[in-house]
Amino acid sequence: MEGDTNTALLVPAQETLATAAYLCRDWKRSQGHCKYGEKCKFLHPQLDLSLDMAVARKNRTKNANGKPKRVKKKNKQRNKIFCNWLVQEFSLDFLRNSGGVLDVAGGQGEVSFILKNVFKIPATIIDPRDRIDYSKFVCKLNAGNYHNTRNEGSVNDTQVRYPDHIKLFFTPVLWECVNNEEQTCDPNNYEKEYSAFLQHKATPEYDQKKYFEQIENKAKSCWNPKTLLSSAPSATQSNEGNESANLDLEYVSKLLQNFGCIIGMHPDQATEAIVDYALLQGKPFAVVPCCVCSKQFTKRTHDGETVKTYEHLVSHIQTKHPDIRVATLPFEGKNTVLYHHGTSSGVIQVGQNLICE
């Protein structure tokens, strides 16, 4: 066994298997190499690329209080990785010239910031967040962190561009109101608000412009710097970026019809809405699901069972169209991306199921 670095377990003679209960991080990260060799006190198992952090959590050591040490997910680069994958999968030319990218539930705005500054792709964030602070992204851009990529589409210059920001919730209520469409989705897959909207829309009292104002006011009134679940005074708006103060119904309608691709990185409640609207419009989409939100979507089912697990959510989305593909992004945590190349004229029909390196 001596000299064979890829065999079972390499444990120092002085150490027992009980004390070497934690997977060696250097061994895993470097794919079978550790600078301490046989003197290392941690496990050196036979290399298995399918091994995930669940193994480390199960076998991890404990701190002085007897509680397991926290193992943080290595996903700080997930937004950069996702952007690189988008360019590889959908092509830089298409993303630049197809009408722009809609970044739904864009959160802190890093995905759209990278697309607009590194790849010069038009991007618009749709998220009720009241303030987006781009300062740390500007620092990373100036330091060249985003350009540390093999992608030929990256462009490095000194001009900073900020994404447009539409402060609205992305749900069927939004697009059916602004586009004046009939029912497009199954109410069981959404919150009660959608069913209430459908009932109100069928009455003579329904007024498109007034209801749009209600949608806009809801997004304004619910924002809390710490949570979206309770009302609070609005945070101070950022002076950076193109933020929508007073939205125009016609502008939002054109935006929702003339985009080129719709994306979502961990969009939580908006995951299914992204997929449904992209399929409705025949446009490409890419979404990386995260939270299932089973307490909010209590009637959403898969194979006769309520969708309560991540696996059920992914399977539920895949059933919406036979051509929805799945890829795995190289970061820890929720890294499954579901995507489709669209069906309308002029949209990419063929792509590769890539796993980025």
Short mmCIF file of C-alpha atoms in Angstrom, two decimals:
data_model
loop_
_atom_site.label_atom_id
_atom_site.label_comp_id
_atom_site.label_asym_id
_atom_site.label_seq_id
_atom_site.Cartn_x
_atom_site.Cartn_y
_atom_site.Cartn_z
CA MET A 1 0.00 0.00 0.00
CA GLU A 2 3.02 2.27 0.53
CA GLY A 3 3.51 4.66 -2.38
CA ASP A 4 0.05 4.02 -3.79
CA THR A 5 -1.78 7.31 -3.29
CA ASN A 6 -5.06 6.18 -4.85
CA THR A 7 -5.85 3.14 -2.74
CA ALA A 8 -8.55 2.91 -0.08
CA LEU A 9 -7.57 4.80 3.10
CA LEU A 10 -4.18 6.26 3.90
CA VAL A 11 -4.06 6.66 7.68
CA PRO A 12 -0.81 7.29 9.62
CA ALA A 13 0.31 4.37 11.73
CA GLN A 14 0.09 6.47 14.89
CA GLU A 15 -3.49 7.48 14.14
CA THR A 16 -6.58 5.33 14.38
CA LEU A 17 -9.54 5.40 12.01
CA ALA A 18 -11.60 7.07 14.75
CA THR A 19 -9.33 10.14 14.90
CA ALA A 20 -9.10 10.38 11.11
CA ALA A 21 -12.84 10.84 10.67
CA TYR A 22 -12.78 13.82 8.34
CA LEU A 23 -12.22 13.84 4.61
CA CYS A 24 -9.01 15.64 3.61
CA ARG A 25 -9.98 18.81 1.78
CA ASP A 26 -6.68 19.05 -0.10
CA TRP A 27 -7.11 15.46 -1.27
CA LYS A 28 -10.57 16.15 -2.67
CA ARG A 29 -9.86 19.57 -4.16
CA SER A 30 -6.64 18.47 -5.90
CA GLN A 31 -8.12 15.16 -7.11
CA GLY A 32 -5.94 12.80 -5.13
CA HIS A 33 -2.96 14.83 -3.94
CA CYS A 34 -2.04 15.97 -0.43
CA LYS A 35 1.18 17.77 0.48
CA TYR A 36 1.28 16.01 3.87
CA GLY A 37 1.19 12.55 2.31
CA GLU A 38 0.94 9.72 4.83
CA LYS A 39 1.49 12.18 7.70
CA CYS A 40 -1.94 13.69 7.05
CA LYS A 41 -4.42 12.99 9.85
CA PHE A 42 -7.44 13.02 7.56
CA LEU A 43 -9.02 10.49 5.24
CA HIS A 44 -7.61 9.86 1.78
CA PRO A 45 -10.30 7.67 0.20
CA GLN A 46 -10.16 6.30 -3.31
CA LEU A 47 -11.03 9.22 -5.57
CA ASP A 48 -14.71 9.40 -6.46
CA LEU A 49 -15.87 12.44 -8.44
CA SER A 50 -19.46 11.81 -7.37
CA LEU A 51 -18.51 12.30 -3.72
CA ASP A 52 -20.24 15.37 -2.30
CA MET A 53 -20.17 17.30 0.95
CA ALA A 54 -22.72 14.98 2.55
CA VAL A 55 -19.82 12.59 3.24
CA ALA A 56 -17.82 15.33 4.88
CA ARG A 57 -20.75 16.41 7.02
CA LYS A 58 -21.38 12.87 8.19
CA ASN A 59 -17.78 12.27 9.20
CA ARG A 60 -16.70 15.75 10.25
CA THR A 61 -14.99 16.45 13.54
CA LYS A 62 -16.48 18.48 16.39
CA ASN A 63 -15.48 21.73 17.98
CA ALA A 64 -14.69 22.39 21.66
CA ASN A 65 -18.41 22.50 22.52
CA GLY A 66 -19.04 19.09 21.06
CA LYS A 67 -21.02 20.45 18.13
CA PRO A 68 -20.17 19.62 14.52
CA LYS A 69 -18.15 22.22 12.72
CA ARG A 70 -19.95 23.98 9.92
CA VAL A 71 -18.90 22.95 6.44
CA LYS A 72 -19.51 25.90 4.14
CA LYS A 73 -20.52 25.26 0.56
CA LYS A 74 -17.93 26.40 -1.95
CA ASN A 75 -20.27 28.36 -4.22
CA LYS A 76 -19.06 31.96 -4.06
CA GLN A 77 -18.31 31.81 -7.78
CA ARG A 78 -21.71 30.39 -8.73
CA ASN A 79 -22.92 33.55 -10.50
CA LYS A 80 -19.76 33.81 -12.59
CA ILE A 81 -19.94 30.09 -13.41
CA PHE A 82 -23.59 30.42 -14.41
CA CYS A 83 -22.83 33.35 -16.73
CA ASN A 84 -19.99 31.47 -18.41
CA TRP A 85 -22.28 28.49 -18.89
CA LEU A 86 -25.00 30.68 -20.44
CA VAL A 87 -22.55 32.04 -23.02
CA GLN A 88 -21.28 28.56 -23.85
CA GLU A 89 -24.74 27.06 -24.16
CA PHE A 90 -26.74 29.78 -25.92
CA SER A 91 -23.85 31.54 -27.74
CA LEU A 92 -22.61 35.05 -27.22
CA ASP A 93 -24.03 36.32 -30.51
CA PHE A 94 -27.55 35.16 -29.69
CA LEU A 95 -27.57 36.60 -26.17
CA ARG A 96 -26.27 39.96 -27.40
CA ASN A 97 -28.61 40.36 -30.36
CA SER A 98 -31.83 38.56 -29.46
CA GLY A 99 -33.43 41.24 -27.32
CA GLY A 100 -31.61 40.91 -24.01
CA VAL A 101 -31.77 38.70 -20.94
CA LEU A 102 -34.45 38.86 -18.27
CA ASP A 103 -32.89 38.01 -14.90
CA VAL A 104 -35.86 37.08 -12.73
CA ALA A 105 -35.44 37.30 -8.94
CA GLY A 106 -31.98 38.66 -9.65
CA GLY A 107 -31.43 39.40 -5.96
CA GLN A 108 -28.15 41.23 -5.48
CA GLY A 109 -27.77 41.69 -9.24
CA GLU A 110 -24.42 40.00 -9.79
CA VAL A 111 -25.54 37.77 -12.67
CA SER A 112 -26.87 40.70 -14.70
CA PHE A 113 -23.86 42.81 -13.74
CA ILE A 114 -21.48 40.17 -15.10
CA LEU A 115 -23.51 39.68 -18.28
CA LYS A 116 -23.58 43.41 -18.99
CA ASN A 117 -19.99 44.29 -18.08
CA VAL A 118 -18.01 41.18 -18.95
CA PHE A 119 -19.93 39.92 -21.99
CA LYS A 120 -21.73 43.13 -23.07
CA ILE A 121 -25.09 41.34 -23.03
CA PRO A 122 -28.18 43.52 -22.37
CA ALA A 123 -29.72 42.44 -19.06
CA THR A 124 -32.73 43.51 -17.02
CA ILE A 125 -33.43 42.46 -13.44
CA ILE A 126 -37.02 41.77 -12.40
CA ASP A 127 -37.03 41.71 -8.62
CA PRO A 128 -38.97 43.66 -5.96
CA ARG A 129 -35.74 44.45 -4.13
CA ASP A 130 -35.71 48.18 -3.41
CA ARG A 131 -31.97 48.75 -3.47
CA ILE A 132 -29.14 46.99 -5.26
CA ASP A 133 -25.63 47.87 -4.17
CA TYR A 134 -23.18 47.17 -6.99
CA SER A 135 -20.10 48.54 -5.21
CA LYS A 136 -18.54 45.18 -4.38
CA PHE A 137 -19.14 43.95 -7.93
CA VAL A 138 -17.45 47.07 -9.30
CA CYS A 139 -14.42 46.31 -7.10
CA LYS A 140 -14.30 42.74 -8.39
CA LEU A 141 -14.65 43.98 -11.97
CA ASN A 142 -11.81 46.49 -11.57
CA ALA A 143 -9.65 43.81 -9.96
CA GLY A 144 -10.19 41.56 -12.97
CA ASN A 145 -11.88 38.78 -11.00
CA TYR A 146 -14.65 38.35 -13.53
CA HIS A 147 -12.26 38.16 -16.47
CA ASN A 148 -10.36 35.20 -15.10
CA THR A 149 -12.06 32.99 -17.64
CA ARG A 150 -11.22 31.08 -20.81
CA ASN A 151 -14.38 32.32 -22.48
CA GLU A 152 -13.47 34.33 -25.58
CA GLY A 153 -16.59 36.46 -25.21
CA SER A 154 -15.34 38.35 -22.19
CA VAL A 155 -14.46 42.01 -22.74
CA ASN A 156 -12.26 43.93 -20.31
CA ASP A 157 -12.66 47.72 -20.23
CA THR A 158 -12.98 50.44 -17.61
CA GLN A 159 -16.56 51.58 -18.26
CA VAL A 160 -19.05 50.21 -15.74
CA ARG A 161 -22.56 49.47 -16.97
CA TYR A 162 -25.49 48.87 -14.62
CA PRO A 163 -28.42 46.59 -15.46
CA ASP A 164 -31.97 47.91 -15.72
CA HIS A 165 -34.06 47.06 -12.67
CA ILE A 166 -37.81 46.46 -12.73
CA LYS A 167 -39.16 46.29 -9.19
CA LEU A 168 -41.96 43.76 -9.56
CA PHE A 169 -42.81 40.19 -8.56
CA PHE A 170 -42.63 37.83 -11.53
CA THR A 171 -45.82 35.75 -11.52
CA PRO A 172 -48.60 34.86 -14.00
CA VAL A 173 -50.55 37.77 -12.52
CA LEU A 174 -47.94 40.16 -13.92
CA TRP A 175 -47.75 38.91 -17.50
CA GLU A 176 -51.47 38.17 -17.85
CA CYS A 177 -52.23 41.68 -16.66
CA VAL A 178 -49.73 43.64 -18.74
CA ASN A 179 -50.17 41.48 -21.86
CA ASN A 180 -53.94 41.27 -21.36
CA GLU A 181 -53.84 37.49 -21.82
CA GLU A 182 -56.29 34.78 -20.87
CA GLN A 183 -55.41 32.16 -18.26
CA THR A 184 -52.01 30.67 -19.13
CA CYS A 185 -51.10 28.54 -16.08
CA ASP A 186 -52.52 26.01 -13.66
CA PRO A 187 -53.61 27.88 -10.49
CA ASN A 188 -52.67 24.82 -8.41
CA ASN A 189 -49.02 25.51 -9.16
CA TYR A 190 -49.14 29.03 -7.74
CA GLU A 191 -50.21 30.95 -4.67
CA LYS A 192 -53.80 31.97 -3.95
CA GLU A 193 -53.15 35.42 -5.42
CA TYR A 194 -53.29 33.98 -8.93
CA SER A 195 -56.69 32.36 -8.41
CA ALA A 196 -58.02 35.61 -6.94
CA PHE A 197 -56.72 37.51 -9.97
CA LEU A 198 -58.44 35.14 -12.39
CA GLN A 199 -61.74 35.54 -10.54
CA HIS A 200 -61.45 39.32 -10.47
CA LYS A 201 -60.44 39.51 -14.12
CA ALA A 202 -63.69 37.77 -15.10
CA THR A 203 -65.78 40.53 -13.48
CA PRO A 204 -66.89 43.83 -15.08
CA GLU A 205 -65.00 45.73 -12.36
CA TYR A 206 -61.61 44.61 -13.68
CA ASP A 207 -59.47 47.47 -14.99
CA GLN A 208 -56.05 46.63 -16.44
CA LYS A 209 -54.28 49.86 -15.52
CA LYS A 210 -55.66 49.95 -11.97
CA TYR A 211 -54.70 46.34 -11.37
CA PHE A 212 -51.19 47.00 -12.66
CA GLU A 213 -50.92 49.81 -10.15
CA GLN A 214 -51.88 47.32 -7.42
CA ILE A 215 -49.13 44.97 -8.60
CA GLU A 216 -46.62 47.80 -8.51
CA ASN A 217 -47.76 48.99 -5.06
CA LYS A 218 -47.50 45.46 -3.68
CA ALA A 219 -43.86 45.26 -4.72
CA LYS A 220 -43.16 48.68 -3.21
CA SER A 221 -44.89 48.07 0.09
CA CYS A 222 -43.62 44.58 0.87
CA TRP A 223 -39.90 45.20 0.63
CA ASN A 224 -37.96 44.86 3.85
CA PRO A 225 -34.13 44.88 3.82
CA LYS A 226 -34.20 41.64 5.82
CA THR A 227 -37.28 39.85 4.50
CA LEU A 228 -40.04 40.04 1.92
CA LEU A 229 -42.59 38.55 4.28
CA SER A 230 -43.55 41.69 6.16
CA SER A 231 -43.98 45.34 5.32
CA ALA A 232 -41.42 47.95 6.28
CA PRO A 233 -40.32 51.41 5.15
CA SER A 234 -38.43 51.24 1.86
CA ALA A 235 -34.68 51.12 2.00
CA THR A 236 -32.72 53.97 0.51
CA GLN A 237 -32.54 53.52 -3.23
CA SER A 238 -29.19 53.18 -4.88
CA ASN A 239 -28.09 56.01 -7.13
CA GLU A 240 -26.43 53.47 -9.40
CA GLY A 241 -28.17 51.62 -12.19
CA ASN A 242 -31.37 52.28 -14.07
CA GLU A 243 -34.05 51.72 -11.48
CA SER A 244 -37.73 52.07 -12.34
CA ALA A 245 -39.38 54.71 -10.15
CA ASN A 246 -42.74 54.86 -11.93
CA LEU A 247 -43.32 51.87 -14.19
CA ASP A 248 -45.21 52.21 -17.42
CA LEU A 249 -47.65 49.47 -18.38
CA GLU A 250 -46.72 49.63 -22.06
CA TYR A 251 -42.99 49.54 -21.30
CA VAL A 252 -43.30 46.42 -19.13
CA SER A 253 -45.50 44.74 -21.73
CA LYS A 254 -42.92 45.31 -24.48
CA LEU A 255 -40.13 44.13 -22.20
CA LEU A 256 -41.97 40.87 -21.46
CA GLN A 257 -42.57 40.19 -25.15
CA ASN A 258 -39.32 41.25 -26.79
CA PHE A 259 -36.71 39.61 -24.59
CA GLY A 260 -34.33 36.98 -25.95
CA CYS A 261 -33.76 34.68 -22.98
CA ILE A 262 -35.07 34.42 -19.43
CA ILE A 263 -32.93 33.14 -16.58
CA GLY A 264 -33.00 32.59 -12.82
CA MET A 265 -30.20 31.71 -10.41
CA HIS A 266 -31.85 30.36 -7.25
CA PRO A 267 -35.07 32.32 -7.92
CA ASP A 268 -37.07 30.56 -5.17
CA GLN A 269 -40.80 31.26 -5.65
CA ALA A 270 -40.30 32.46 -9.23
CA THR A 271 -38.78 29.20 -10.50
CA GLU A 272 -41.92 27.75 -12.06
CA ALA A 273 -43.06 31.13 -13.38
CA ILE A 274 -39.79 31.46 -15.35
CA VAL A 275 -40.32 28.08 -17.00
CA ASP A 276 -44.02 28.61 -17.71
CA TYR A 277 -43.56 32.03 -19.27
CA ALA A 278 -40.56 30.98 -21.39
CA LEU A 279 -42.51 28.02 -22.78
CA LEU A 280 -45.53 30.25 -23.35
CA GLN A 281 -43.43 32.70 -25.39
CA GLY A 282 -41.34 30.00 -27.06
CA LYS A 283 -38.15 31.60 -25.75
CA PRO A 284 -35.02 29.99 -24.29
CA PHE A 285 -34.66 29.76 -20.52
CA ALA A 286 -32.19 28.55 -17.94
CA VAL A 287 -33.08 28.20 -14.28
CA VAL A 288 -31.17 26.85 -11.30
CA PRO A 289 -33.84 25.87 -8.73
CA CYS A 290 -33.15 26.26 -5.05
CA CYS A 291 -35.91 26.40 -2.43
CA VAL A 292 -39.03 24.26 -2.96
CA CYS A 293 -41.34 26.62 -1.01
CA SER A 294 -43.79 23.79 -0.33
CA LYS A 295 -45.63 25.78 2.35
CA GLN A 296 -46.50 28.46 -0.19
CA PHE A 297 -47.35 26.13 -3.09
CA THR A 298 -49.43 23.62 -1.20
CA LYS A 299 -51.40 22.35 -4.22
CA ARG A 300 -48.45 21.75 -6.53
CA THR A 301 -48.15 18.01 -7.18
CA HIS A 302 -45.90 15.54 -8.97
CA ASP A 303 -47.03 11.96 -9.65
CA GLY A 304 -50.00 12.54 -7.35
CA GLU A 305 -47.88 13.74 -4.41
CA THR A 306 -47.33 17.26 -3.12
CA VAL A 307 -44.01 18.68 -4.28
CA LYS A 308 -41.99 18.87 -1.08
CA THR A 309 -38.47 17.85 -2.09
CA TYR A 310 -35.89 19.32 -4.43
CA GLU A 311 -35.92 16.17 -6.55
CA HIS A 312 -39.70 16.39 -6.95
CA LEU A 313 -39.43 20.04 -7.99
CA VAL A 314 -36.84 19.25 -10.68
CA SER A 315 -38.93 16.36 -11.99
CA HIS A 316 -42.07 18.51 -11.91
CA ILE A 317 -40.40 21.14 -14.10
CA GLN A 318 -39.06 18.55 -16.52
CA THR A 319 -42.57 17.26 -17.21
CA LYS A 320 -43.57 20.63 -18.67
CA HIS A 321 -41.79 19.97 -21.99
CA PRO A 322 -40.03 16.89 -23.41
CA ASP A 323 -37.06 18.97 -24.62
CA ILE A 324 -36.13 20.46 -21.25
CA ARG A 325 -32.55 19.49 -20.57
CA VAL A 326 -30.52 19.16 -17.39
CA ALA A 327 -26.89 20.06 -16.69
CA THR A 328 -24.73 20.27 -13.58
CA LEU A 329 -22.74 23.40 -12.75
CA PRO A 330 -19.37 23.00 -10.97
CA PHE A 331 -20.13 24.47 -7.56
CA GLU A 332 -21.50 23.00 -4.37
CA GLY A 333 -25.07 23.26 -3.23
CA LYS A 334 -28.06 23.48 -5.57
CA ASN A 335 -26.22 23.31 -8.90
CA THR A 336 -28.73 21.67 -11.27
CA VAL A 337 -29.64 23.88 -14.22
CA LEU A 338 -32.79 23.19 -16.24
CA TYR A 339 -32.85 24.78 -19.66
CA HIS A 340 -34.58 24.85 -23.03
CA HIS A 341 -33.59 26.43 -26.33
CA GLY A 342 -37.00 27.76 -27.27
CA THR A 343 -39.42 26.94 -30.05
CA SER A 344 -40.19 30.27 -31.74
CA SER A 345 -38.72 31.32 -35.10
CA GLY A 346 -35.10 32.40 -34.99
CA VAL A 347 -34.40 30.83 -31.59
CA ILE A 348 -31.55 28.38 -31.11
CA GLN A 349 -32.79 24.83 -31.53
CA VAL A 350 -29.68 22.81 -30.79
CA GLY A 351 -27.24 23.11 -27.92
CA GLN A 352 -24.87 20.98 -25.92
CA ASN A 353 -25.56 19.56 -22.51
CA LEU A 354 -22.41 21.02 -20.98
CA ILE A 355 -20.79 20.65 -17.63
CA CYS A 356 -18.50 23.64 -17.16
CA GLU A 357 -14.99 23.20 -16.01
#
